[in-house]
Coordinates of C-alpha atoms in Angstrom, one line a residue:
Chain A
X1 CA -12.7 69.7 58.5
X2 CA -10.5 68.2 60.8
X3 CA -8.6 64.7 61.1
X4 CA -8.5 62.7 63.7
X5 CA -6.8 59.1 65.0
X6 CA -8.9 56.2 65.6
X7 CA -7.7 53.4 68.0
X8 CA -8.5 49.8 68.2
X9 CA -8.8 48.2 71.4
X10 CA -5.5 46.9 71.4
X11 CA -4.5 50.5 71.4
X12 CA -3.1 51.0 67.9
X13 CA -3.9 53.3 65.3
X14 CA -6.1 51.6 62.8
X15 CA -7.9 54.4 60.6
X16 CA -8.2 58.2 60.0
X17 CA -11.8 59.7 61.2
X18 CA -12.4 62.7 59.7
X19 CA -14.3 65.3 61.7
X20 CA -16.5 67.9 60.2
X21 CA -16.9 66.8 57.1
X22 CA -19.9 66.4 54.4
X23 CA -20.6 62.6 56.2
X24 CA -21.6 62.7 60.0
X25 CA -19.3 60.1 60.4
X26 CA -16.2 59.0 58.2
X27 CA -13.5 56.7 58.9
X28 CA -10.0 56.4 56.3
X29 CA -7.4 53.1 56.4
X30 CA -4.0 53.3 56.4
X31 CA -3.8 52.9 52.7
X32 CA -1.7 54.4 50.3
X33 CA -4.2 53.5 47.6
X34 CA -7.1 55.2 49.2
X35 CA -7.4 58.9 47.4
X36 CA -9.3 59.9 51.3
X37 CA -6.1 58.6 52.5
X38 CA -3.9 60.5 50.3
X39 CA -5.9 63.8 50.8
X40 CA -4.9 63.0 55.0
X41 CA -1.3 62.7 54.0
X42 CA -1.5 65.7 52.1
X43 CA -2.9 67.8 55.0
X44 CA -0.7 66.5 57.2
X45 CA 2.5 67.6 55.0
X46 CA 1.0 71.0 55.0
X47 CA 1.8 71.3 59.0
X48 CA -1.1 69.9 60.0
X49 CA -1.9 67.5 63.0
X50 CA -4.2 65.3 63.6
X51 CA -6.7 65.2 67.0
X52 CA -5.6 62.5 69.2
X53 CA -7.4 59.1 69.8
X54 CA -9.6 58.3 72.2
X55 CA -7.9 56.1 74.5
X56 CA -9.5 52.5 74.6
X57 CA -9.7 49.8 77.1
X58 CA -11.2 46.5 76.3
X59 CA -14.0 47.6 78.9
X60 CA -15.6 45.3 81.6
Chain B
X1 CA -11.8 0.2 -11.4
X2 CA -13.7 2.4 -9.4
X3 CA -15.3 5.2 -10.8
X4 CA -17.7 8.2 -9.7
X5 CA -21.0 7.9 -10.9
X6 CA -22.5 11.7 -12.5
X7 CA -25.4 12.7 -14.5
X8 CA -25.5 13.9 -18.0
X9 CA -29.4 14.7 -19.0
X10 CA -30.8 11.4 -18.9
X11 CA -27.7 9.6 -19.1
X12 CA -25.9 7.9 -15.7
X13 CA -22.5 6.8 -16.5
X14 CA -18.9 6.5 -14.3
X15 CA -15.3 8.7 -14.6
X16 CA -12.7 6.4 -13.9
X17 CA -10.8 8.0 -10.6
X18 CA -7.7 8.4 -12.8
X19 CA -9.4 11.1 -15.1
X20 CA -10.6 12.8 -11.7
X21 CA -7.4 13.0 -10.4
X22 CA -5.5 14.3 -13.7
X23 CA -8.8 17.1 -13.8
X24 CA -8.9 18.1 -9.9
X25 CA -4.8 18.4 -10.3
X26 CA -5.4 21.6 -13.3
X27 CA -7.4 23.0 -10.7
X28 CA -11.1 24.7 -10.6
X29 CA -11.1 28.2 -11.6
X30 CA -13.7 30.8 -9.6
X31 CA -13.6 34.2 -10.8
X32 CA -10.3 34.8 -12.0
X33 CA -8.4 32.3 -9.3
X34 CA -7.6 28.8 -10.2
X35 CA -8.4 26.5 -7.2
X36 CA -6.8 23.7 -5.9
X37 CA -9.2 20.9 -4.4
X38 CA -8.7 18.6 -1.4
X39 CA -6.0 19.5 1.3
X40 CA -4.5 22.7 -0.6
X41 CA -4.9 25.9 1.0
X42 CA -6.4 28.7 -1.3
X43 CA -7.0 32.0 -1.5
X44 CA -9.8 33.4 -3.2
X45 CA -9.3 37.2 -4.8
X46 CA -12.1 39.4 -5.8
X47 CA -14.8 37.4 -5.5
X48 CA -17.9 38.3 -4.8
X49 CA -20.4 35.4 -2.4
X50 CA -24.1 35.9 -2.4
X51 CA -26.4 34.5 0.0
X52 CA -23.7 32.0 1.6
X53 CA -24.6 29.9 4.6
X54 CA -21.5 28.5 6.3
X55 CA -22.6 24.8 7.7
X56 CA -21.4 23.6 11.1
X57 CA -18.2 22.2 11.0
X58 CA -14.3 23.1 11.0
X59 CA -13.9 26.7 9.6
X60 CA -10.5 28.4 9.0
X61 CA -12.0 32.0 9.3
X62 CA -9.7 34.3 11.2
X63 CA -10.9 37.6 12.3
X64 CA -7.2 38.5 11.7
X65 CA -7.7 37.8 8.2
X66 CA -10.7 39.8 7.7
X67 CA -10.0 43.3 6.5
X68 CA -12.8 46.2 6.6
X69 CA -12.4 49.7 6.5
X70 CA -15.9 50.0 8.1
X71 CA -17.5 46.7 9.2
X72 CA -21.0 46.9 9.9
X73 CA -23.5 44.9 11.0
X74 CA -27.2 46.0 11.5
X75 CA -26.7 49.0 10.1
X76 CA -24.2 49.5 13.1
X77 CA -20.7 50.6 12.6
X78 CA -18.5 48.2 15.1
X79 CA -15.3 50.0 16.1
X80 CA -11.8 49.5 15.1
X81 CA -9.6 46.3 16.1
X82 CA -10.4 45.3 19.4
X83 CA -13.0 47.6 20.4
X84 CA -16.2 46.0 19.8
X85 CA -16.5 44.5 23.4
X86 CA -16.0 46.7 26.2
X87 CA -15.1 49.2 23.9
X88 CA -16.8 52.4 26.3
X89 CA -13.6 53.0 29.0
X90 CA -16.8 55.4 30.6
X91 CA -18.5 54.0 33.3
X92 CA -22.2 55.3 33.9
X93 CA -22.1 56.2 30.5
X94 CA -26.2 56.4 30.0
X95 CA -26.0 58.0 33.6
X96 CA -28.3 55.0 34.7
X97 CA -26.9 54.4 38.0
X98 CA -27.1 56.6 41.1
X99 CA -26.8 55.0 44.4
X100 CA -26.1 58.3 46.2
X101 CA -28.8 59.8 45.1
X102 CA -31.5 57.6 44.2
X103 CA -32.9 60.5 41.4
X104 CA -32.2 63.4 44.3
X105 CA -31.2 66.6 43.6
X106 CA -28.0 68.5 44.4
X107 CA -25.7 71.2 44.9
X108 CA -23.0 70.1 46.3
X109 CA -19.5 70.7 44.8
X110 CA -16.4 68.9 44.3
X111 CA -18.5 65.8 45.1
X112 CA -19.6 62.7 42.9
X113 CA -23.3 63.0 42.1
X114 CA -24.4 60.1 39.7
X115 CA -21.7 56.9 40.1
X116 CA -18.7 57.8 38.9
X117 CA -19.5 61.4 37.7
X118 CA -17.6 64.1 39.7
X119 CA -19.0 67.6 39.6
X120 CA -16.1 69.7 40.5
X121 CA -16.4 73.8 40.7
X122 CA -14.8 76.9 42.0
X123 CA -17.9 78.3 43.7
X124 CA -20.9 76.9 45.3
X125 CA -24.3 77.3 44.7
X126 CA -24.2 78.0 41.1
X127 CA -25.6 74.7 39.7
X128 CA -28.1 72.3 40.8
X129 CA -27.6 68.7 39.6
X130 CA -29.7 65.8 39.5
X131 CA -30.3 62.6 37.1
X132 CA -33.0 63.3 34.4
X133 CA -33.0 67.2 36.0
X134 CA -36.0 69.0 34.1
X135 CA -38.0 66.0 33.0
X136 CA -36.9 65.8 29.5
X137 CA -37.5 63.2 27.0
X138 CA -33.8 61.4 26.9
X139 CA -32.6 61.1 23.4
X140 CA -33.9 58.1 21.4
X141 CA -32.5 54.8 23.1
X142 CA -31.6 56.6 26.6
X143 CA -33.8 56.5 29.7
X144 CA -31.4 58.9 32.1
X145 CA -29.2 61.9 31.2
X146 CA -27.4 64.0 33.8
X147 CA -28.7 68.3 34.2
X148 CA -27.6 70.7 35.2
X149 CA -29.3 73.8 36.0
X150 CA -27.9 77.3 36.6
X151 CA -29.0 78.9 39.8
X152 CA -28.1 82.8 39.0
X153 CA -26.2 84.5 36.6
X154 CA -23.1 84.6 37.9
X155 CA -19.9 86.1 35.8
X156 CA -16.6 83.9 36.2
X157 CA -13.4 85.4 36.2
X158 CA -10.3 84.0 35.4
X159 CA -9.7 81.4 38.1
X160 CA -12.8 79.9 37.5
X161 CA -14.4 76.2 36.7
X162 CA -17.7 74.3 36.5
X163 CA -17.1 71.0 35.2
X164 CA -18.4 67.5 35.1
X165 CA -15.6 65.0 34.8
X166 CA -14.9 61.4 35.2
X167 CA -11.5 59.7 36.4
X168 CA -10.5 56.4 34.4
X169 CA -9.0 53.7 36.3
X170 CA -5.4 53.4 34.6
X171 CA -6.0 49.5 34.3
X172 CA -9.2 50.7 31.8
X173 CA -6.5 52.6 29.4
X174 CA -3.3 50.8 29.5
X175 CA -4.1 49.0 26.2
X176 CA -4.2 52.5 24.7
X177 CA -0.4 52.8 25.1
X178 CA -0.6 56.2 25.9
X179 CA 3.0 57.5 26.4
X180 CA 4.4 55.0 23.9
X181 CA 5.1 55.5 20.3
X182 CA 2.2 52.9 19.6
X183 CA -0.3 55.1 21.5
X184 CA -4.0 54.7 20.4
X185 CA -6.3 57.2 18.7
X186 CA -9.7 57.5 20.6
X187 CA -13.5 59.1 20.2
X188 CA -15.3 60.7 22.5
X189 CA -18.7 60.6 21.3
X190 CA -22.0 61.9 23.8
X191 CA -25.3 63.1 23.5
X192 CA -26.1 66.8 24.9
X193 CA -28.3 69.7 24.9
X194 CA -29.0 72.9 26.5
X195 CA -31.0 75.8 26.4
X196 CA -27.8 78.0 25.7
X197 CA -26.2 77.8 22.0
X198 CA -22.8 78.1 21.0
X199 CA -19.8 76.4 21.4
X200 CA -18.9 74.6 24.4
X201 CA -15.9 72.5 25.3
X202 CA -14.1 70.0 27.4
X203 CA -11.2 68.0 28.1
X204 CA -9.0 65.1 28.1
X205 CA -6.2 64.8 31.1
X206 CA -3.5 62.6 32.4
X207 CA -3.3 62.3 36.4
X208 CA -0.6 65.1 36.7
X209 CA -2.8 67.6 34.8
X210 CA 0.4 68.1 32.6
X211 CA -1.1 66.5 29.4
X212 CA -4.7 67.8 28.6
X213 CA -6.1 67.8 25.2
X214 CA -8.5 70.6 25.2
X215 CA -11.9 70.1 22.4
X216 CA -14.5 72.0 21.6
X217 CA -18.2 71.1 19.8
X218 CA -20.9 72.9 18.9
X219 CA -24.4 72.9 19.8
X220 CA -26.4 74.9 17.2
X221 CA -30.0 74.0 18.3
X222 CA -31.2 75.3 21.8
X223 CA -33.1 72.7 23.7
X224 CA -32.2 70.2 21.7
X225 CA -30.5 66.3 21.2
X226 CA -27.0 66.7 19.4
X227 CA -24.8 64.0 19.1
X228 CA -21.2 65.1 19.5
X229 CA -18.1 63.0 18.5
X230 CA -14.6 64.3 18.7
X231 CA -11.6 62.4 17.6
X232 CA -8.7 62.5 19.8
X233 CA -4.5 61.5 18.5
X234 CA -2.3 59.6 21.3
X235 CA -0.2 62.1 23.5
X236 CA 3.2 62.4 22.9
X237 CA 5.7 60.0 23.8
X238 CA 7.1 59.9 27.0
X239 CA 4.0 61.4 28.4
X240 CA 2.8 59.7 31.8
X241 CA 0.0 57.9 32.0
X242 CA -1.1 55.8 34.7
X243 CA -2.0 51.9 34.0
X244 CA -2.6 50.4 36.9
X245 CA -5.1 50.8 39.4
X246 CA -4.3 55.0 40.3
X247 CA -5.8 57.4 38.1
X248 CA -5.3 57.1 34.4
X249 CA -7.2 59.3 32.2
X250 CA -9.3 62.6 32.9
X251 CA -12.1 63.0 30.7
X252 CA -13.4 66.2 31.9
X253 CA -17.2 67.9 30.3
X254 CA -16.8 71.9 30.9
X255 CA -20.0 74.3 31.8
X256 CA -17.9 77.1 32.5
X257 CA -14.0 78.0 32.5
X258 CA -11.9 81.0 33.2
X259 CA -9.0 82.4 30.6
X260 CA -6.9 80.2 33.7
X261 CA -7.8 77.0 32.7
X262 CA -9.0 77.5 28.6
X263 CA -6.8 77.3 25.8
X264 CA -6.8 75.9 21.8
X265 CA -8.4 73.0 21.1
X266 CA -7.5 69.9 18.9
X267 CA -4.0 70.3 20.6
X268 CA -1.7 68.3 23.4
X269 CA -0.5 70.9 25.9
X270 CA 1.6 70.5 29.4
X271 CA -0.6 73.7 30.4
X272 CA -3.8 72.7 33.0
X273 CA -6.6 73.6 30.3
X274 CA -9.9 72.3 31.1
X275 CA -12.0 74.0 28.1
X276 CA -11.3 75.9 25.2
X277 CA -11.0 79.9 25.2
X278 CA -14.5 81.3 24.3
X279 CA -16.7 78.5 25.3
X280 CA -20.4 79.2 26.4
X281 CA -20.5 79.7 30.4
X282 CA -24.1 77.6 32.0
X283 CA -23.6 79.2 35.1
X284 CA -23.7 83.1 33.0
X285 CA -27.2 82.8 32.6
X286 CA -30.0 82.1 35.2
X287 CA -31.9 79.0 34.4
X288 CA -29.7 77.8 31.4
X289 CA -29.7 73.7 31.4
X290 CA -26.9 71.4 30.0
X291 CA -28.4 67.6 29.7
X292 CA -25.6 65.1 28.9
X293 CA -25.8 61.4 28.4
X294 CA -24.9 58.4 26.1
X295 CA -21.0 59.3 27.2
X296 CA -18.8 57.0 25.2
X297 CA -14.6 57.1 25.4
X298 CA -13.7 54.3 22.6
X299 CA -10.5 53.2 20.4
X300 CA -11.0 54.3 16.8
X301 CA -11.3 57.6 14.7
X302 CA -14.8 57.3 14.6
X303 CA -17.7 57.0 17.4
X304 CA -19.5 53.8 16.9
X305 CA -23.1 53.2 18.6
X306 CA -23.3 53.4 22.3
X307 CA -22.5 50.4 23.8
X308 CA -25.2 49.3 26.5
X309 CA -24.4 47.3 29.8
X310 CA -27.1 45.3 31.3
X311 CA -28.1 47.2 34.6
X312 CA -26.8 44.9 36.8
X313 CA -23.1 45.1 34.6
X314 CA -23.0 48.6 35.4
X315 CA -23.8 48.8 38.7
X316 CA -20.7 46.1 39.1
X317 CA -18.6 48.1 37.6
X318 CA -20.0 51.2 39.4
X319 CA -19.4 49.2 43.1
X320 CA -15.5 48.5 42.4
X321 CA -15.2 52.3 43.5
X322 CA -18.7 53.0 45.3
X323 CA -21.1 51.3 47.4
X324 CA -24.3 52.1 49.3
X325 CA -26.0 49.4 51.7
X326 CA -29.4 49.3 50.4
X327 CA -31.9 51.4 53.2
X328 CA -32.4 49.4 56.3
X329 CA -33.5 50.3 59.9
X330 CA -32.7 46.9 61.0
X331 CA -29.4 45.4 60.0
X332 CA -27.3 46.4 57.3
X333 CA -26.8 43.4 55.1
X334 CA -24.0 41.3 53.8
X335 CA -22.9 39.6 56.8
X336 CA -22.4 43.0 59.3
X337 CA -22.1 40.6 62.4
X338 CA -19.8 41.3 64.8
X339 CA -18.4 40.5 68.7
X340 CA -19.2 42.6 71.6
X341 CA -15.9 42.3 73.8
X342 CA -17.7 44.4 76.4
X343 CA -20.5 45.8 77.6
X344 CA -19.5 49.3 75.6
X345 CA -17.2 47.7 72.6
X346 CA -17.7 45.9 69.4
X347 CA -15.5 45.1 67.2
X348 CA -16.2 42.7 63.8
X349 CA -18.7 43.5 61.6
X350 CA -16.9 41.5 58.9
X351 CA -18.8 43.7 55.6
X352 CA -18.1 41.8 52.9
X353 CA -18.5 43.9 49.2
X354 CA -20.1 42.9 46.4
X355 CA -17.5 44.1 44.4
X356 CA -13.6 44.0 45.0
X357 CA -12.9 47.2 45.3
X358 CA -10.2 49.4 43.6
X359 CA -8.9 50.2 47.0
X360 CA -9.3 49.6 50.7
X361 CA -12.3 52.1 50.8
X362 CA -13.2 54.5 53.3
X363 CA -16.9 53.8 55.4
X364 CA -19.2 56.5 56.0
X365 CA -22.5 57.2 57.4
X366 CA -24.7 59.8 57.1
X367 CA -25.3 59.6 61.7
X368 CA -24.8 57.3 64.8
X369 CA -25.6 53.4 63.7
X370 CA -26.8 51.4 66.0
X371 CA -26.2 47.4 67.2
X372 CA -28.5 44.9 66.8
X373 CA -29.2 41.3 68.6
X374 CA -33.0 39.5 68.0
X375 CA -32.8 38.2 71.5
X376 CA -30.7 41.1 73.1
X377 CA -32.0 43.9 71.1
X378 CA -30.7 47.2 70.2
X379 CA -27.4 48.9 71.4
X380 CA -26.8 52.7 70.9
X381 CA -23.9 54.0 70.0
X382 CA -23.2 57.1 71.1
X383 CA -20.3 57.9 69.0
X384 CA -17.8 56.8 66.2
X385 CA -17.6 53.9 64.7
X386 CA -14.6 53.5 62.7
X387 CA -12.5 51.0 60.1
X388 CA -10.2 48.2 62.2
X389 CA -9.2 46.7 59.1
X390 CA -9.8 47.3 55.5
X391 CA -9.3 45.1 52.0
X392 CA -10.3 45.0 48.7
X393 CA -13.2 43.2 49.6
X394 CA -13.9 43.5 53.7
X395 CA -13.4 45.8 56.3
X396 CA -13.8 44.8 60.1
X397 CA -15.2 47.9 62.3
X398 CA -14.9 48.9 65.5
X399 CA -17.1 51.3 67.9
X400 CA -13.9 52.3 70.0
X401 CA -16.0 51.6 73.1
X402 CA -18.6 54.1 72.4
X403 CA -21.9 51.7 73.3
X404 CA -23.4 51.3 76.4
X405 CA -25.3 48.2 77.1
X406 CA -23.7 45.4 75.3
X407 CA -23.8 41.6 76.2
X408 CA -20.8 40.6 76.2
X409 CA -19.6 37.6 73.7
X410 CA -22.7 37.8 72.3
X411 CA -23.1 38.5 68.5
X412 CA -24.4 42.1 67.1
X413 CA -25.6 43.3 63.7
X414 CA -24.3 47.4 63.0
X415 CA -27.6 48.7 62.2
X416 CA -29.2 51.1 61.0
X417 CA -31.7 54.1 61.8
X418 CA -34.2 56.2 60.4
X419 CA -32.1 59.1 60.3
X420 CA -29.3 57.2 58.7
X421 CA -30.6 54.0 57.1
X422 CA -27.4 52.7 54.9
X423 CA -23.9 53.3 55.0
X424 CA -21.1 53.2 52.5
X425 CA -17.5 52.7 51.1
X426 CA -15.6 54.7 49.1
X427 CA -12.7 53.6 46.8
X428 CA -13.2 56.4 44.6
X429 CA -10.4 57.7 41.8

């Protein structure tokens, strides 16, 4: 399983999608509350890093 | 002067208020108490009412006054103090609700199967799970149980655990005072059976996993009903115990534990025990079932009956930490709408939940969702959508420009597919 950063079109981080795991697709907020969340934080203390985000443009 | 007309035999004749006064001012005696009439306040001692119907009108009853070792009505024992509404801190209790699921089996581990029941193990593949597994006739006043059903015969070693369990929302325990020198006793009381006999176990945890109270029962009769009820004493003081919306209380139902995690029951220990030493292992024999239901985690020293929760109840209390969309391959509903900004992004779908939840949850899906406009039609996406923003009780979505096709300004449902007709939210313990 791997983590990785999801950007909103303004170009900021807004959520955690997790790659690789039981759900096709998975996306984590920035919430301290949120267990998923706390599992991220967790991996990430362990030395971990995160994939980057996609870049995003507001399109055409 | 006035006087109060009465009835001797035949006889109608008038006391003179004066004498009524000087009588009513002695008193009336009841029993052994002497009773003062008009505005004084008595209390009655030792006395005995038959067949008493209490009229409408001003009563001074306080449930504070009334004192029962055992109150019962209906034949039913109610519970101690405060514990006769709400009184079950389980959720899913009857193992009624199962919106991942929808009756499915499973063998996943260290994954929530029924709502709010968490099937946690050291090794996969050595249990299938599924509500009302094997088709047995629920114990009387139950229509669902959780199985289990052993896959092989596998030997565990020390390290380890098969175990159903269920985290408490520390708001659900903080009357119990756990922690406090006026901490609570509780009763777990459930109904179980299994093909294996023997003794069995379980336990009670805090969130660190440095207070567990390790108990044991015994089922005598394979394939077979028993009602279990085990008595559980407050923690020590000074223990922590979560009371707020984290993780409170553990409650964890063993099938199988290494010499690791077992210890003595009937006693607090800082050690991370989740059954007690010598307990029957499910997963030791091939085929071997273990059926639970009627879960109940109440205040009191004794398990009263099993308090049930209208279906729709449950499943509110259930979506506060889960929720599935129901199966749609058109639009998801509950106001998924959202604003294509370009012809490849969206970003909205405003999804409101029915429940607050306990946290901002996390969204999954089982594949790609689509967008969907009645006039414009159906936009692919060809890759993630994830959260923009997430509450207690919406979260806005974003496709991160992954759509091709989108008319721009106009207005999209998230929809879904065939191969992945709901999503979900997660604000799970």
């Amino acid at each position: 399983m791997q983590y990785k950063l999801f950007k909103d079109r303004e170009g900021n981080v807004c959520s955690i999608v997790v790659i690789g795991g039981i759900h096709e697709q998975m996306s984590i907020p920035l919430n301290p509350d949120n267990t998923d969340y706390q599992a991220y934080l967790k991996w990430v203390e362990e030395g971990n890093t995160p994939l980057p985000a996609d870049e995003v443009t507001n399109g055409n | 002067m006035a006087g109060v007309p009465f009835v001797f035999g035949n006889a109608t004749t008038s006391i003179p208020l004066s004498n009524l006064d000087a009588n009513f001012n002695t008193g009336l005696t009841i029993g052994n108490t002497t009773v003062g009439l008009g505005n004084t306040v008595t209390t009655l001692g030792n006395v005995t009412l038959n067949n008493v119907t209490i009229n409408s009108g001003t009563s001074n009853v306080s449930p504070a006054n009334v004192v029962a070792t055992t109150l019962t009505i209906g034949g039913v024992a109610l519970g101690a103090g405060d514990a006769s509404i709400m009184k079950n801190r389980i959720i899913n209790g009857a193992m009624v609700i199962d919106q991942r699921n929808a009756g499915a089996s499973g063998t996943v581990i260290n994954t929530y199967t029924l709502d709010r029941w968490y099937y946690q193990a050291s090794a996969a593949s050595k249990l299938t799970w599924q509500q009302n597994a094997g088709s047995v006739t629920p114990p009387v006043g139950f229509t669902n149980y959780i199985g289990f059903t052993s896959s092989s015969a596998f030997s565990i070693g020390s390290g380890d655990y098969f175990f159903l369990y269920q985290p408490i929302e520390g708001y659900n325990i903080a009357d119990l005072g756990w922690g406090t020198a006026n901490g609570k006793t509780v009763t777990l009381s459930f109904q179980v059976q299994s093909s294996l006999t023997g003794n069995f176990g379980g336990s009670i945890r805090n969130s660190a996993g440095n207070q567990n109270y390790p108990f044991s029962y015994t089922i005598s009769a394979a394939n077979t009903w028993t009602s279990v009820s085990v008595t559980i004493p407050a923690p020590n003081t000074g223990s922590s115990w979560n009371s707020t919306n984290g993780l409170g209380l553990q409650l964890v139902l063993s099938m199988a534990a290494g010499s690791a995690f077992s210890g003595t029951a009937n006693a607090w220990t800082a050690s991370n025990i989740y059954s007690v030493t010598g307990s029957t292992s499910v997963v030791g024999t091939s085929g071997a079932t273990f059926y639970i239901t009627g879960v109940q985690l109440e205040v009191g020293s004794s398990a009263t009956g099993f308090e049930y929760r209208q279906y729709g109840q449950e499943l509110a209390l259930c979506q506060r930490y889960y929720y599935q969309t129901p199966n749609s391959t058109i639009y998801f509903s509950r106001g998924t709408s959202g604003l294509a900004y370009s012809t490849t992004g969206f970003e909205g779908a405003a999804f409101l939940f029915p429940q607050p939840m306990r946290a901002s949850p996390s969204y999954s899906a089982s594949g790609t969702v689509n967008f969907y406009n009645p006039s414009l039609g159906r936009v692919t996406n060809t890759g993630t959508v994830g959260i923009y923003l997430a509450t207690t009780d919406t979260v806005y979505l974003n496709n991160a420009n992954n759509g091709s096709g989108f008319v721009i300004n106009s207005v999209y449902w998230l929809a879904g597919t065939v191969s992945n007709p709901s999503i979900s939210f997660s604000a799970e313990l």
